[in-house]
Amino acid sequence: MKTTAFDVAATAVPNVFQRPIDRRKQADEAKAQFAHEQGDHLTLLNAYHAFKSNGEDKDWCFRNYLNHRSLKSADS
């Protein structure tokens, strides 16, 4: 599989997935919607594509337990 610029950038930023102690179950369920059977990089890529498809919306990130700043950093 070809390494993309996003893959490289994503490894250099803080965790995209957030998992608050008091909402771990909800955070795990949110992350599961992006899960890819071939691993974490593709799960991360799914989350990134969803982020872009949702207009890089901060509120959408909050509802889906994603770190908006990390996703924006990976994009630059």
PDB file of N, CA and C in Angstrom:
ATOM      1  N   MET A   1       0.839  -1.174   0.000  1.00  0.00           N
ATOM      2  CA  MET A   1       0.000   0.000   0.000  1.00  0.00           C
ATOM      3  C   MET A   1       0.888   1.241   0.000  1.00  0.00           C
ATOM      4  N   LYS A   2       0.503   2.216  -0.783  1.00  0.00           N
ATOM      5  CA  LYS A   2       1.254   3.454  -0.911  1.00  0.00           C
ATOM      6  C   LYS A   2       1.049   4.346   0.321  1.00  0.00           C
ATOM      7  N   THR A   3       2.129   4.895   0.845  1.00  0.00           N
ATOM      8  CA  THR A   3       2.039   5.829   1.961  1.00  0.00           C
ATOM      9  C   THR A   3       1.640   7.191   1.420  1.00  0.00           C
ATOM     10  N   THR A   4       0.667   7.795   2.041  1.00  0.00           N
ATOM     11  CA  THR A   4       0.212   9.109   1.606  1.00  0.00           C
ATOM     12  C   THR A   4       0.781  10.187   2.512  1.00  0.00           C
ATOM     13  N   ALA A   5       0.711  11.419   2.053  1.00  0.00           N
ATOM     14  CA  ALA A   5       1.153  12.543   2.881  1.00  0.00           C
ATOM     15  C   ALA A   5       0.330  12.610   4.160  1.00  0.00           C
ATOM     16  N   PHE A   6      -0.947  12.241   4.072  1.00  0.00           N
ATOM     17  CA  PHE A   6      -1.789  12.246   5.268  1.00  0.00           C
ATOM     18  C   PHE A   6      -1.283  11.230   6.282  1.00  0.00           C
ATOM     19  N   ASP A   7      -0.905  10.036   5.829  1.00  0.00           N
ATOM     20  CA  ASP A   7      -0.386   9.015   6.743  1.00  0.00           C
ATOM     21  C   ASP A   7       0.820   9.540   7.518  1.00  0.00           C
ATOM     22  N   VAL A   8       1.712  10.198   6.815  1.00  0.00           N
ATOM     23  CA  VAL A   8       2.911  10.732   7.451  1.00  0.00           C
ATOM     24  C   VAL A   8       2.537  11.836   8.430  1.00  0.00           C
ATOM     25  N   ALA A   9       1.680  12.750   8.006  1.00  0.00           N
ATOM     26  CA  ALA A   9       1.269  13.862   8.871  1.00  0.00           C
ATOM     27  C   ALA A   9       0.515  13.363  10.096  1.00  0.00           C
ATOM     28  N   ALA A  10      -0.327  12.366   9.915  1.00  0.00           N
ATOM     29  CA  ALA A  10      -1.152  11.866  11.017  1.00  0.00           C
ATOM     30  C   ALA A  10      -0.308  11.238  12.118  1.00  0.00           C
ATOM     31  N   THR A  11       0.829  10.685  11.764  1.00  0.00           N
ATOM     32  CA  THR A  11       1.683  10.086  12.790  1.00  0.00           C
ATOM     33  C   THR A  11       2.438  11.142  13.587  1.00  0.00           C
ATOM     34  N   ALA A  12       2.450  12.377  13.095  1.00  0.00           N
ATOM     35  CA  ALA A  12       3.193  13.449  13.755  1.00  0.00           C
ATOM     36  C   ALA A  12       2.313  14.340  14.635  1.00  0.00           C
ATOM     37  N   VAL A  13       1.015  14.070  14.673  1.00  0.00           N
ATOM     38  CA  VAL A  13       0.100  14.902  15.466  1.00  0.00           C
ATOM     39  C   VAL A  13      -0.449  14.090  16.638  1.00  0.00           C
ATOM     40  N   PRO A  14      -0.969  14.793  17.660  1.00  0.00           N
ATOM     41  CA  PRO A  14      -1.582  14.068  18.786  1.00  0.00           C
ATOM     42  C   PRO A  14      -2.743  13.195  18.315  1.00  0.00           C
ATOM     43  N   ASN A  15      -3.159  12.299  19.165  1.00  0.00           N
ATOM     44  CA  ASN A  15      -4.217  11.346  18.828  1.00  0.00           C
ATOM     45  C   ASN A  15      -5.464  12.049  18.304  1.00  0.00           C
ATOM     46  N   VAL A  16      -5.952  11.571  17.182  1.00  0.00           N
ATOM     47  CA  VAL A  16      -7.158  12.117  16.561  1.00  0.00           C
ATOM     48  C   VAL A  16      -8.398  11.685  17.343  1.00  0.00           C
ATOM     49  N   PHE A  17      -8.369  10.478  17.870  1.00  0.00           N
ATOM     50  CA  PHE A  17      -9.521   9.941  18.593  1.00  0.00           C
ATOM     51  C   PHE A  17      -9.445  10.333  20.067  1.00  0.00           C
ATOM     52  N   GLN A  18     -10.536  10.896  20.567  1.00  0.00           N
ATOM     53  CA  GLN A  18     -10.602  11.284  21.969  1.00  0.00           C
ATOM     54  C   GLN A  18     -11.410  10.236  22.734  1.00  0.00           C
ATOM     55  N   ARG A  19     -11.005  10.012  23.986  1.00  0.00           N
ATOM     56  CA  ARG A  19     -11.661   8.985  24.799  1.00  0.00           C
ATOM     57  C   ARG A  19     -11.769   9.461  26.241  1.00  0.00           C
ATOM     58  N   PRO A  20     -12.705  10.386  26.509  1.00  0.00           N
ATOM     59  CA  PRO A  20     -12.859  10.899  27.876  1.00  0.00           C
ATOM     60  C   PRO A  20     -13.198   9.777  28.858  1.00  0.00           C
ATOM     61  N   ILE A  21     -12.651   9.857  30.038  1.00  0.00           N
ATOM     62  CA  ILE A  21     -12.849   8.815  31.048  1.00  0.00           C
ATOM     63  C   ILE A  21     -14.325   8.554  31.316  1.00  0.00           C
ATOM     64  N   ASP A  22     -15.110   9.612  31.387  1.00  0.00           N
ATOM     65  CA  ASP A  22     -16.528   9.453  31.712  1.00  0.00           C
ATOM     66  C   ASP A  22     -17.409   9.108  30.508  1.00  0.00           C
ATOM     67  N   ARG A  23     -16.804   8.979  29.333  1.00  0.00           N
ATOM     68  CA  ARG A  23     -17.577   8.654  28.124  1.00  0.00           C
ATOM     69  C   ARG A  23     -16.851   7.654  27.234  1.00  0.00           C
ATOM     70  N   ARG A  24     -16.147   6.739  27.843  1.00  0.00           N
ATOM     71  CA  ARG A  24     -15.360   5.785  27.057  1.00  0.00           C
ATOM     72  C   ARG A  24     -16.219   4.933  26.134  1.00  0.00           C
ATOM     73  N   LYS A  25     -17.359   4.470  26.648  1.00  0.00           N
ATOM     74  CA  LYS A  25     -18.219   3.617  25.826  1.00  0.00           C
ATOM     75  C   LYS A  25     -18.701   4.374  24.590  1.00  0.00           C
ATOM     76  N   GLN A  26     -19.167   5.604  24.773  1.00  0.00           N
ATOM     77  CA  GLN A  26     -19.643   6.404  23.650  1.00  0.00           C
ATOM     78  C   GLN A  26     -18.503   6.706  22.671  1.00  0.00           C
ATOM     79  N   ALA A  27     -17.319   6.995  23.202  1.00  0.00           N
ATOM     80  CA  ALA A  27     -16.160   7.274  22.354  1.00  0.00           C
ATOM     81  C   ALA A  27     -15.763   6.036  21.557  1.00  0.00           C
ATOM     82  N   ASP A  28     -15.796   4.872  22.195  1.00  0.00           N
ATOM     83  CA  ASP A  28     -15.467   3.625  21.497  1.00  0.00           C
ATOM     84  C   ASP A  28     -16.479   3.333  20.396  1.00  0.00           C
ATOM     85  N   GLU A  29     -17.753   3.604  20.673  1.00  0.00           N
ATOM     86  CA  GLU A  29     -18.792   3.402  19.658  1.00  0.00           C
ATOM     87  C   GLU A  29     -18.604   4.369  18.493  1.00  0.00           C
ATOM     88  N   ALA A  30     -18.234   5.598  18.796  1.00  0.00           N
ATOM     89  CA  ALA A  30     -17.992   6.582  17.742  1.00  0.00           C
ATOM     90  C   ALA A  30     -16.804   6.157  16.880  1.00  0.00           C
ATOM     91  N   LYS A  31     -15.739   5.691  17.520  1.00  0.00           N
ATOM     92  CA  LYS A  31     -14.557   5.252  16.768  1.00  0.00           C
ATOM     93  C   LYS A  31     -14.883   4.043  15.905  1.00  0.00           C
ATOM     94  N   ALA A  32     -15.748   3.171  16.398  1.00  0.00           N
ATOM     95  CA  ALA A  32     -16.099   1.953  15.657  1.00  0.00           C
ATOM     96  C   ALA A  32     -16.723   2.261  14.300  1.00  0.00           C
ATOM     97  N   GLN A  33     -17.388   3.403  14.190  1.00  0.00           N
ATOM     98  CA  GLN A  33     -17.999   3.741  12.905  1.00  0.00           C
ATOM     99  C   GLN A  33     -16.954   4.028  11.826  1.00  0.00           C
ATOM    100  N   PHE A  34     -15.718   4.301  12.229  1.00  0.00           N
ATOM    101  CA  PHE A  34     -14.640   4.574  11.282  1.00  0.00           C
ATOM    102  C   PHE A  34     -13.715   3.368  11.094  1.00  0.00           C
ATOM    103  N   ALA A  35     -13.932   2.321  11.870  1.00  0.00           N
ATOM    104  CA  ALA A  35     -13.026   1.167  11.888  1.00  0.00           C
ATOM    105  C   ALA A  35     -12.879   0.531  10.513  1.00  0.00           C
ATOM    106  N   HIS A  36     -11.649   0.116  10.242  1.00  0.00           N
ATOM    107  CA  HIS A  36     -11.346  -0.602   9.007  1.00  0.00           C
ATOM    108  C   HIS A  36     -10.639  -1.892   9.394  1.00  0.00           C
ATOM    109  N   GLU A  37     -11.039  -2.968   8.774  1.00  0.00           N
ATOM    110  CA  GLU A  37     -10.487  -4.286   9.138  1.00  0.00           C
ATOM    111  C   GLU A  37      -8.989  -4.404   8.882  1.00  0.00           C
ATOM    112  N   GLN A  38      -8.438  -3.541   8.039  1.00  0.00           N
ATOM    113  CA  GLN A  38      -7.017  -3.645   7.724  1.00  0.00           C
ATOM    114  C   GLN A  38      -6.127  -2.773   8.603  1.00  0.00           C
ATOM    115  N   GLY A  39      -6.703  -2.182   9.640  1.00  0.00           N
ATOM    116  CA  GLY A  39      -5.836  -1.531  10.608  1.00  0.00           C
ATOM    117  C   GLY A  39      -6.102  -0.074  10.915  1.00  0.00           C
ATOM    118  N   ASP A  40      -5.276   0.413  11.839  1.00  0.00           N
ATOM    119  CA  ASP A  40      -5.435   1.752  12.397  1.00  0.00           C
ATOM    120  C   ASP A  40      -5.237   2.874  11.383  1.00  0.00           C
ATOM    121  N   HIS A  41      -4.288   2.712  10.465  1.00  0.00           N
ATOM    122  CA  HIS A  41      -4.068   3.774   9.484  1.00  0.00           C
ATOM    123  C   HIS A  41      -5.307   3.988   8.619  1.00  0.00           C
ATOM    124  N   LEU A  42      -5.956   2.908   8.242  1.00  0.00           N
ATOM    125  CA  LEU A  42      -7.157   3.048   7.419  1.00  0.00           C
ATOM    126  C   LEU A  42      -8.347   3.509   8.249  1.00  0.00           C
ATOM    127  N   THR A  43      -8.377   3.162   9.518  1.00  0.00           N
ATOM    128  CA  THR A  43      -9.401   3.699  10.416  1.00  0.00           C
ATOM    129  C   THR A  43      -9.228   5.211  10.515  1.00  0.00           C
ATOM    130  N   LEU A  44      -8.009   5.646  10.680  1.00  0.00           N
ATOM    131  CA  LEU A  44      -7.704   7.070  10.746  1.00  0.00           C
ATOM    132  C   LEU A  44      -8.069   7.772   9.436  1.00  0.00           C
ATOM    133  N   LEU A  45      -7.776   7.133   8.335  1.00  0.00           N
ATOM    134  CA  LEU A  45      -8.116   7.704   7.031  1.00  0.00           C
ATOM    135  C   LEU A  45      -9.629   7.814   6.864  1.00  0.00           C
ATOM    136  N   ASN A  46     -10.375   6.825   7.331  1.00  0.00           N
ATOM    137  CA  ASN A  46     -11.843   6.901   7.291  1.00  0.00           C
ATOM    138  C   ASN A  46     -12.346   8.089   8.103  1.00  0.00           C
ATOM    139  N   ALA A  47     -11.778   8.288   9.282  1.00  0.00           N
ATOM    140  CA  ALA A  47     -12.179   9.419  10.123  1.00  0.00           C
ATOM    141  C   ALA A  47     -11.850  10.734   9.422  1.00  0.00           C
ATOM    142  N   TYR A  48     -10.693  10.787   8.802  1.00  0.00           N
ATOM    143  CA  TYR A  48     -10.281  11.996   8.084  1.00  0.00           C
ATOM    144  C   TYR A  48     -11.231  12.306   6.923  1.00  0.00           C
ATOM    145  N   HIS A  49     -11.580  11.296   6.156  1.00  0.00           N
ATOM    146  CA  HIS A  49     -12.509  11.503   5.030  1.00  0.00           C
ATOM    147  C   HIS A  49     -13.872  11.978   5.539  1.00  0.00           C
ATOM    148  N   ALA A  50     -14.328  11.420   6.636  1.00  0.00           N
ATOM    149  CA  ALA A  50     -15.607  11.846   7.217  1.00  0.00           C
ATOM    150  C   ALA A  50     -15.504  13.292   7.702  1.00  0.00           C
ATOM    151  N   PHE A  51     -14.381  13.641   8.297  1.00  0.00           N
ATOM    152  CA  PHE A  51     -14.122  15.013   8.744  1.00  0.00           C
ATOM    153  C   PHE A  51     -14.220  15.981   7.567  1.00  0.00           C
ATOM    154  N   LYS A  52     -13.575  15.644   6.472  1.00  0.00           N
ATOM    155  CA  LYS A  52     -13.617  16.496   5.280  1.00  0.00           C
ATOM    156  C   LYS A  52     -15.033  16.552   4.707  1.00  0.00           C
ATOM    157  N   SER A  53     -15.707  15.412   4.662  1.00  0.00           N
ATOM    158  CA  SER A  53     -17.073  15.348   4.119  1.00  0.00           C
ATOM    159  C   SER A  53     -18.059  16.167   4.941  1.00  0.00           C
ATOM    160  N   ASN A  54     -17.731  16.369   6.208  1.00  0.00           N
ATOM    161  CA  ASN A  54     -18.595  17.143   7.097  1.00  0.00           C
ATOM    162  C   ASN A  54     -18.099  18.575   7.264  1.00  0.00           C
ATOM    163  N   GLY A  55     -17.362  19.036   6.288  1.00  0.00           N
ATOM    164  CA  GLY A  55     -16.943  20.432   6.254  1.00  0.00           C
ATOM    165  C   GLY A  55     -15.971  20.850   7.336  1.00  0.00           C
ATOM    166  N   GLU A  56     -15.203  19.884   7.862  1.00  0.00           N
ATOM    167  CA  GLU A  56     -14.215  20.160   8.909  1.00  0.00           C
ATOM    168  C   GLU A  56     -14.862  20.827  10.130  1.00  0.00           C
ATOM    169  N   ASP A  57     -16.103  20.467  10.375  1.00  0.00           N
ATOM    170  CA  ASP A  57     -16.915  21.093  11.417  1.00  0.00           C
ATOM    171  C   ASP A  57     -16.467  20.691  12.825  1.00  0.00           C
ATOM    172  N   LYS A  58     -16.220  21.701  13.657  1.00  0.00           N
ATOM    173  CA  LYS A  58     -15.777  21.468  15.035  1.00  0.00           C
ATOM    174  C   LYS A  58     -16.826  20.730  15.860  1.00  0.00           C
ATOM    175  N   ASP A  59     -18.091  21.113  15.703  1.00  0.00           N
ATOM    176  CA  ASP A  59     -19.162  20.457  16.455  1.00  0.00           C
ATOM    177  C   ASP A  59     -19.313  18.999  16.042  1.00  0.00           C
ATOM    178  N   TRP A  60     -19.161  18.718  14.766  1.00  0.00           N
ATOM    179  CA  TRP A  60     -19.222  17.336  14.284  1.00  0.00           C
ATOM    180  C   TRP A  60     -18.099  16.524  14.939  1.00  0.00           C
ATOM    181  N   CYS A  61     -16.909  17.106  15.006  1.00  0.00           N
ATOM    182  CA  CYS A  61     -15.783  16.429  15.660  1.00  0.00           C
ATOM    183  C   CYS A  61     -16.108  16.139  17.119  1.00  0.00           C
ATOM    184  N   PHE A  62     -16.656  17.124  17.816  1.00  0.00           N
ATOM    185  CA  PHE A  62     -17.006  16.953  19.224  1.00  0.00           C
ATOM    186  C   PHE A  62     -17.992  15.805  19.398  1.00  0.00           C
ATOM    187  N   ARG A  63     -19.020  15.772  18.565  1.00  0.00           N
ATOM    188  CA  ARG A  63     -20.047  14.715  18.659  1.00  0.00           C
ATOM    189  C   ARG A  63     -19.489  13.334  18.328  1.00  0.00           C
ATOM    190  N   ASN A  64     -18.411  13.291  17.543  1.00  0.00           N
ATOM    191  CA  ASN A  64     -17.831  12.018  17.125  1.00  0.00           C
ATOM    192  C   ASN A  64     -16.520  11.703  17.836  1.00  0.00           C
ATOM    193  N   TYR A  65     -16.232  12.446  18.906  1.00  0.00           N
ATOM    194  CA  TYR A  65     -15.051  12.212  19.742  1.00  0.00           C
ATOM    195  C   TYR A  65     -13.755  12.254  18.934  1.00  0.00           C
ATOM    196  N   LEU A  66     -13.675  13.242  18.056  1.00  0.00           N
ATOM    197  CA  LEU A  66     -12.476  13.451  17.255  1.00  0.00           C
ATOM    198  C   LEU A  66     -11.841  14.780  17.638  1.00  0.00           C
ATOM    199  N   ASN A  67     -10.527  14.813  17.604  1.00  0.00           N
ATOM    200  CA  ASN A  67      -9.788  16.018  17.944  1.00  0.00           C
ATOM    201  C   ASN A  67      -9.678  16.898  16.699  1.00  0.00           C
ATOM    202  N   HIS A  68     -10.452  17.965  16.684  1.00  0.00           N
ATOM    203  CA  HIS A  68     -10.498  18.871  15.533  1.00  0.00           C
ATOM    204  C   HIS A  68      -9.114  19.429  15.207  1.00  0.00           C
ATOM    205  N   ARG A  69      -8.404  19.869  16.215  1.00  0.00           N
ATOM    206  CA  ARG A  69      -7.075  20.454  16.004  1.00  0.00           C
ATOM    207  C   ARG A  69      -6.117  19.447  15.374  1.00  0.00           C
ATOM    208  N   SER A  70      -6.154  18.208  15.828  1.00  0.00           N
ATOM    209  CA  SER A  70      -5.273  17.182  15.260  1.00  0.00           C
ATOM    210  C   SER A  70      -5.604  16.915  13.799  1.00  0.00           C
ATOM    211  N   LEU A  71      -6.891  16.849  13.494  1.00  0.00           N
ATOM    212  CA  LEU A  71      -7.287  16.619  12.103  1.00  0.00           C
ATOM    213  C   LEU A  71      -6.875  17.787  11.219  1.00  0.00           C
ATOM    214  N   LYS A  72      -7.032  18.998  11.707  1.00  0.00           N
ATOM    215  CA  LYS A  72      -6.603  20.175  10.939  1.00  0.00           C
ATOM    216  C   LYS A  72      -5.089  20.170  10.756  1.00  0.00           C
ATOM    217  N   SER A  73      -4.346  19.782  11.792  1.00  0.00           N
ATOM    218  CA  SER A  73      -2.884  19.732  11.704  1.00  0.00           C
ATOM    219  C   SER A  73      -2.424  18.697  10.697  1.00  0.00           C
ATOM    220  N   ALA A  74      -3.101  17.570  10.671  1.00  0.00           N
ATOM    221  CA  ALA A  74      -2.737  16.510   9.730  1.00  0.00           C
ATOM    222  C   ALA A  74      -3.011  16.940   8.299  1.00  0.00           C
ATOM    223  N   ASP A  75      -3.903  17.897   8.147  1.00  0.00           N
ATOM    224  CA  ASP A  75      -4.299  18.362   6.823  1.00  0.00           C
ATOM    225  C   ASP A  75      -3.347  19.415   6.268  1.00  0.00           C
ATOM    226  N   SER A  76      -2.486  19.968   7.114  1.00  0.00           N
ATOM    227  CA  SER A  76      -1.616  21.045   6.626  1.00  0.00           C
ATOM    228  C   SER A  76      -0.207  20.565   6.346  1.00  0.00           C
TER     229      SER A  76
END
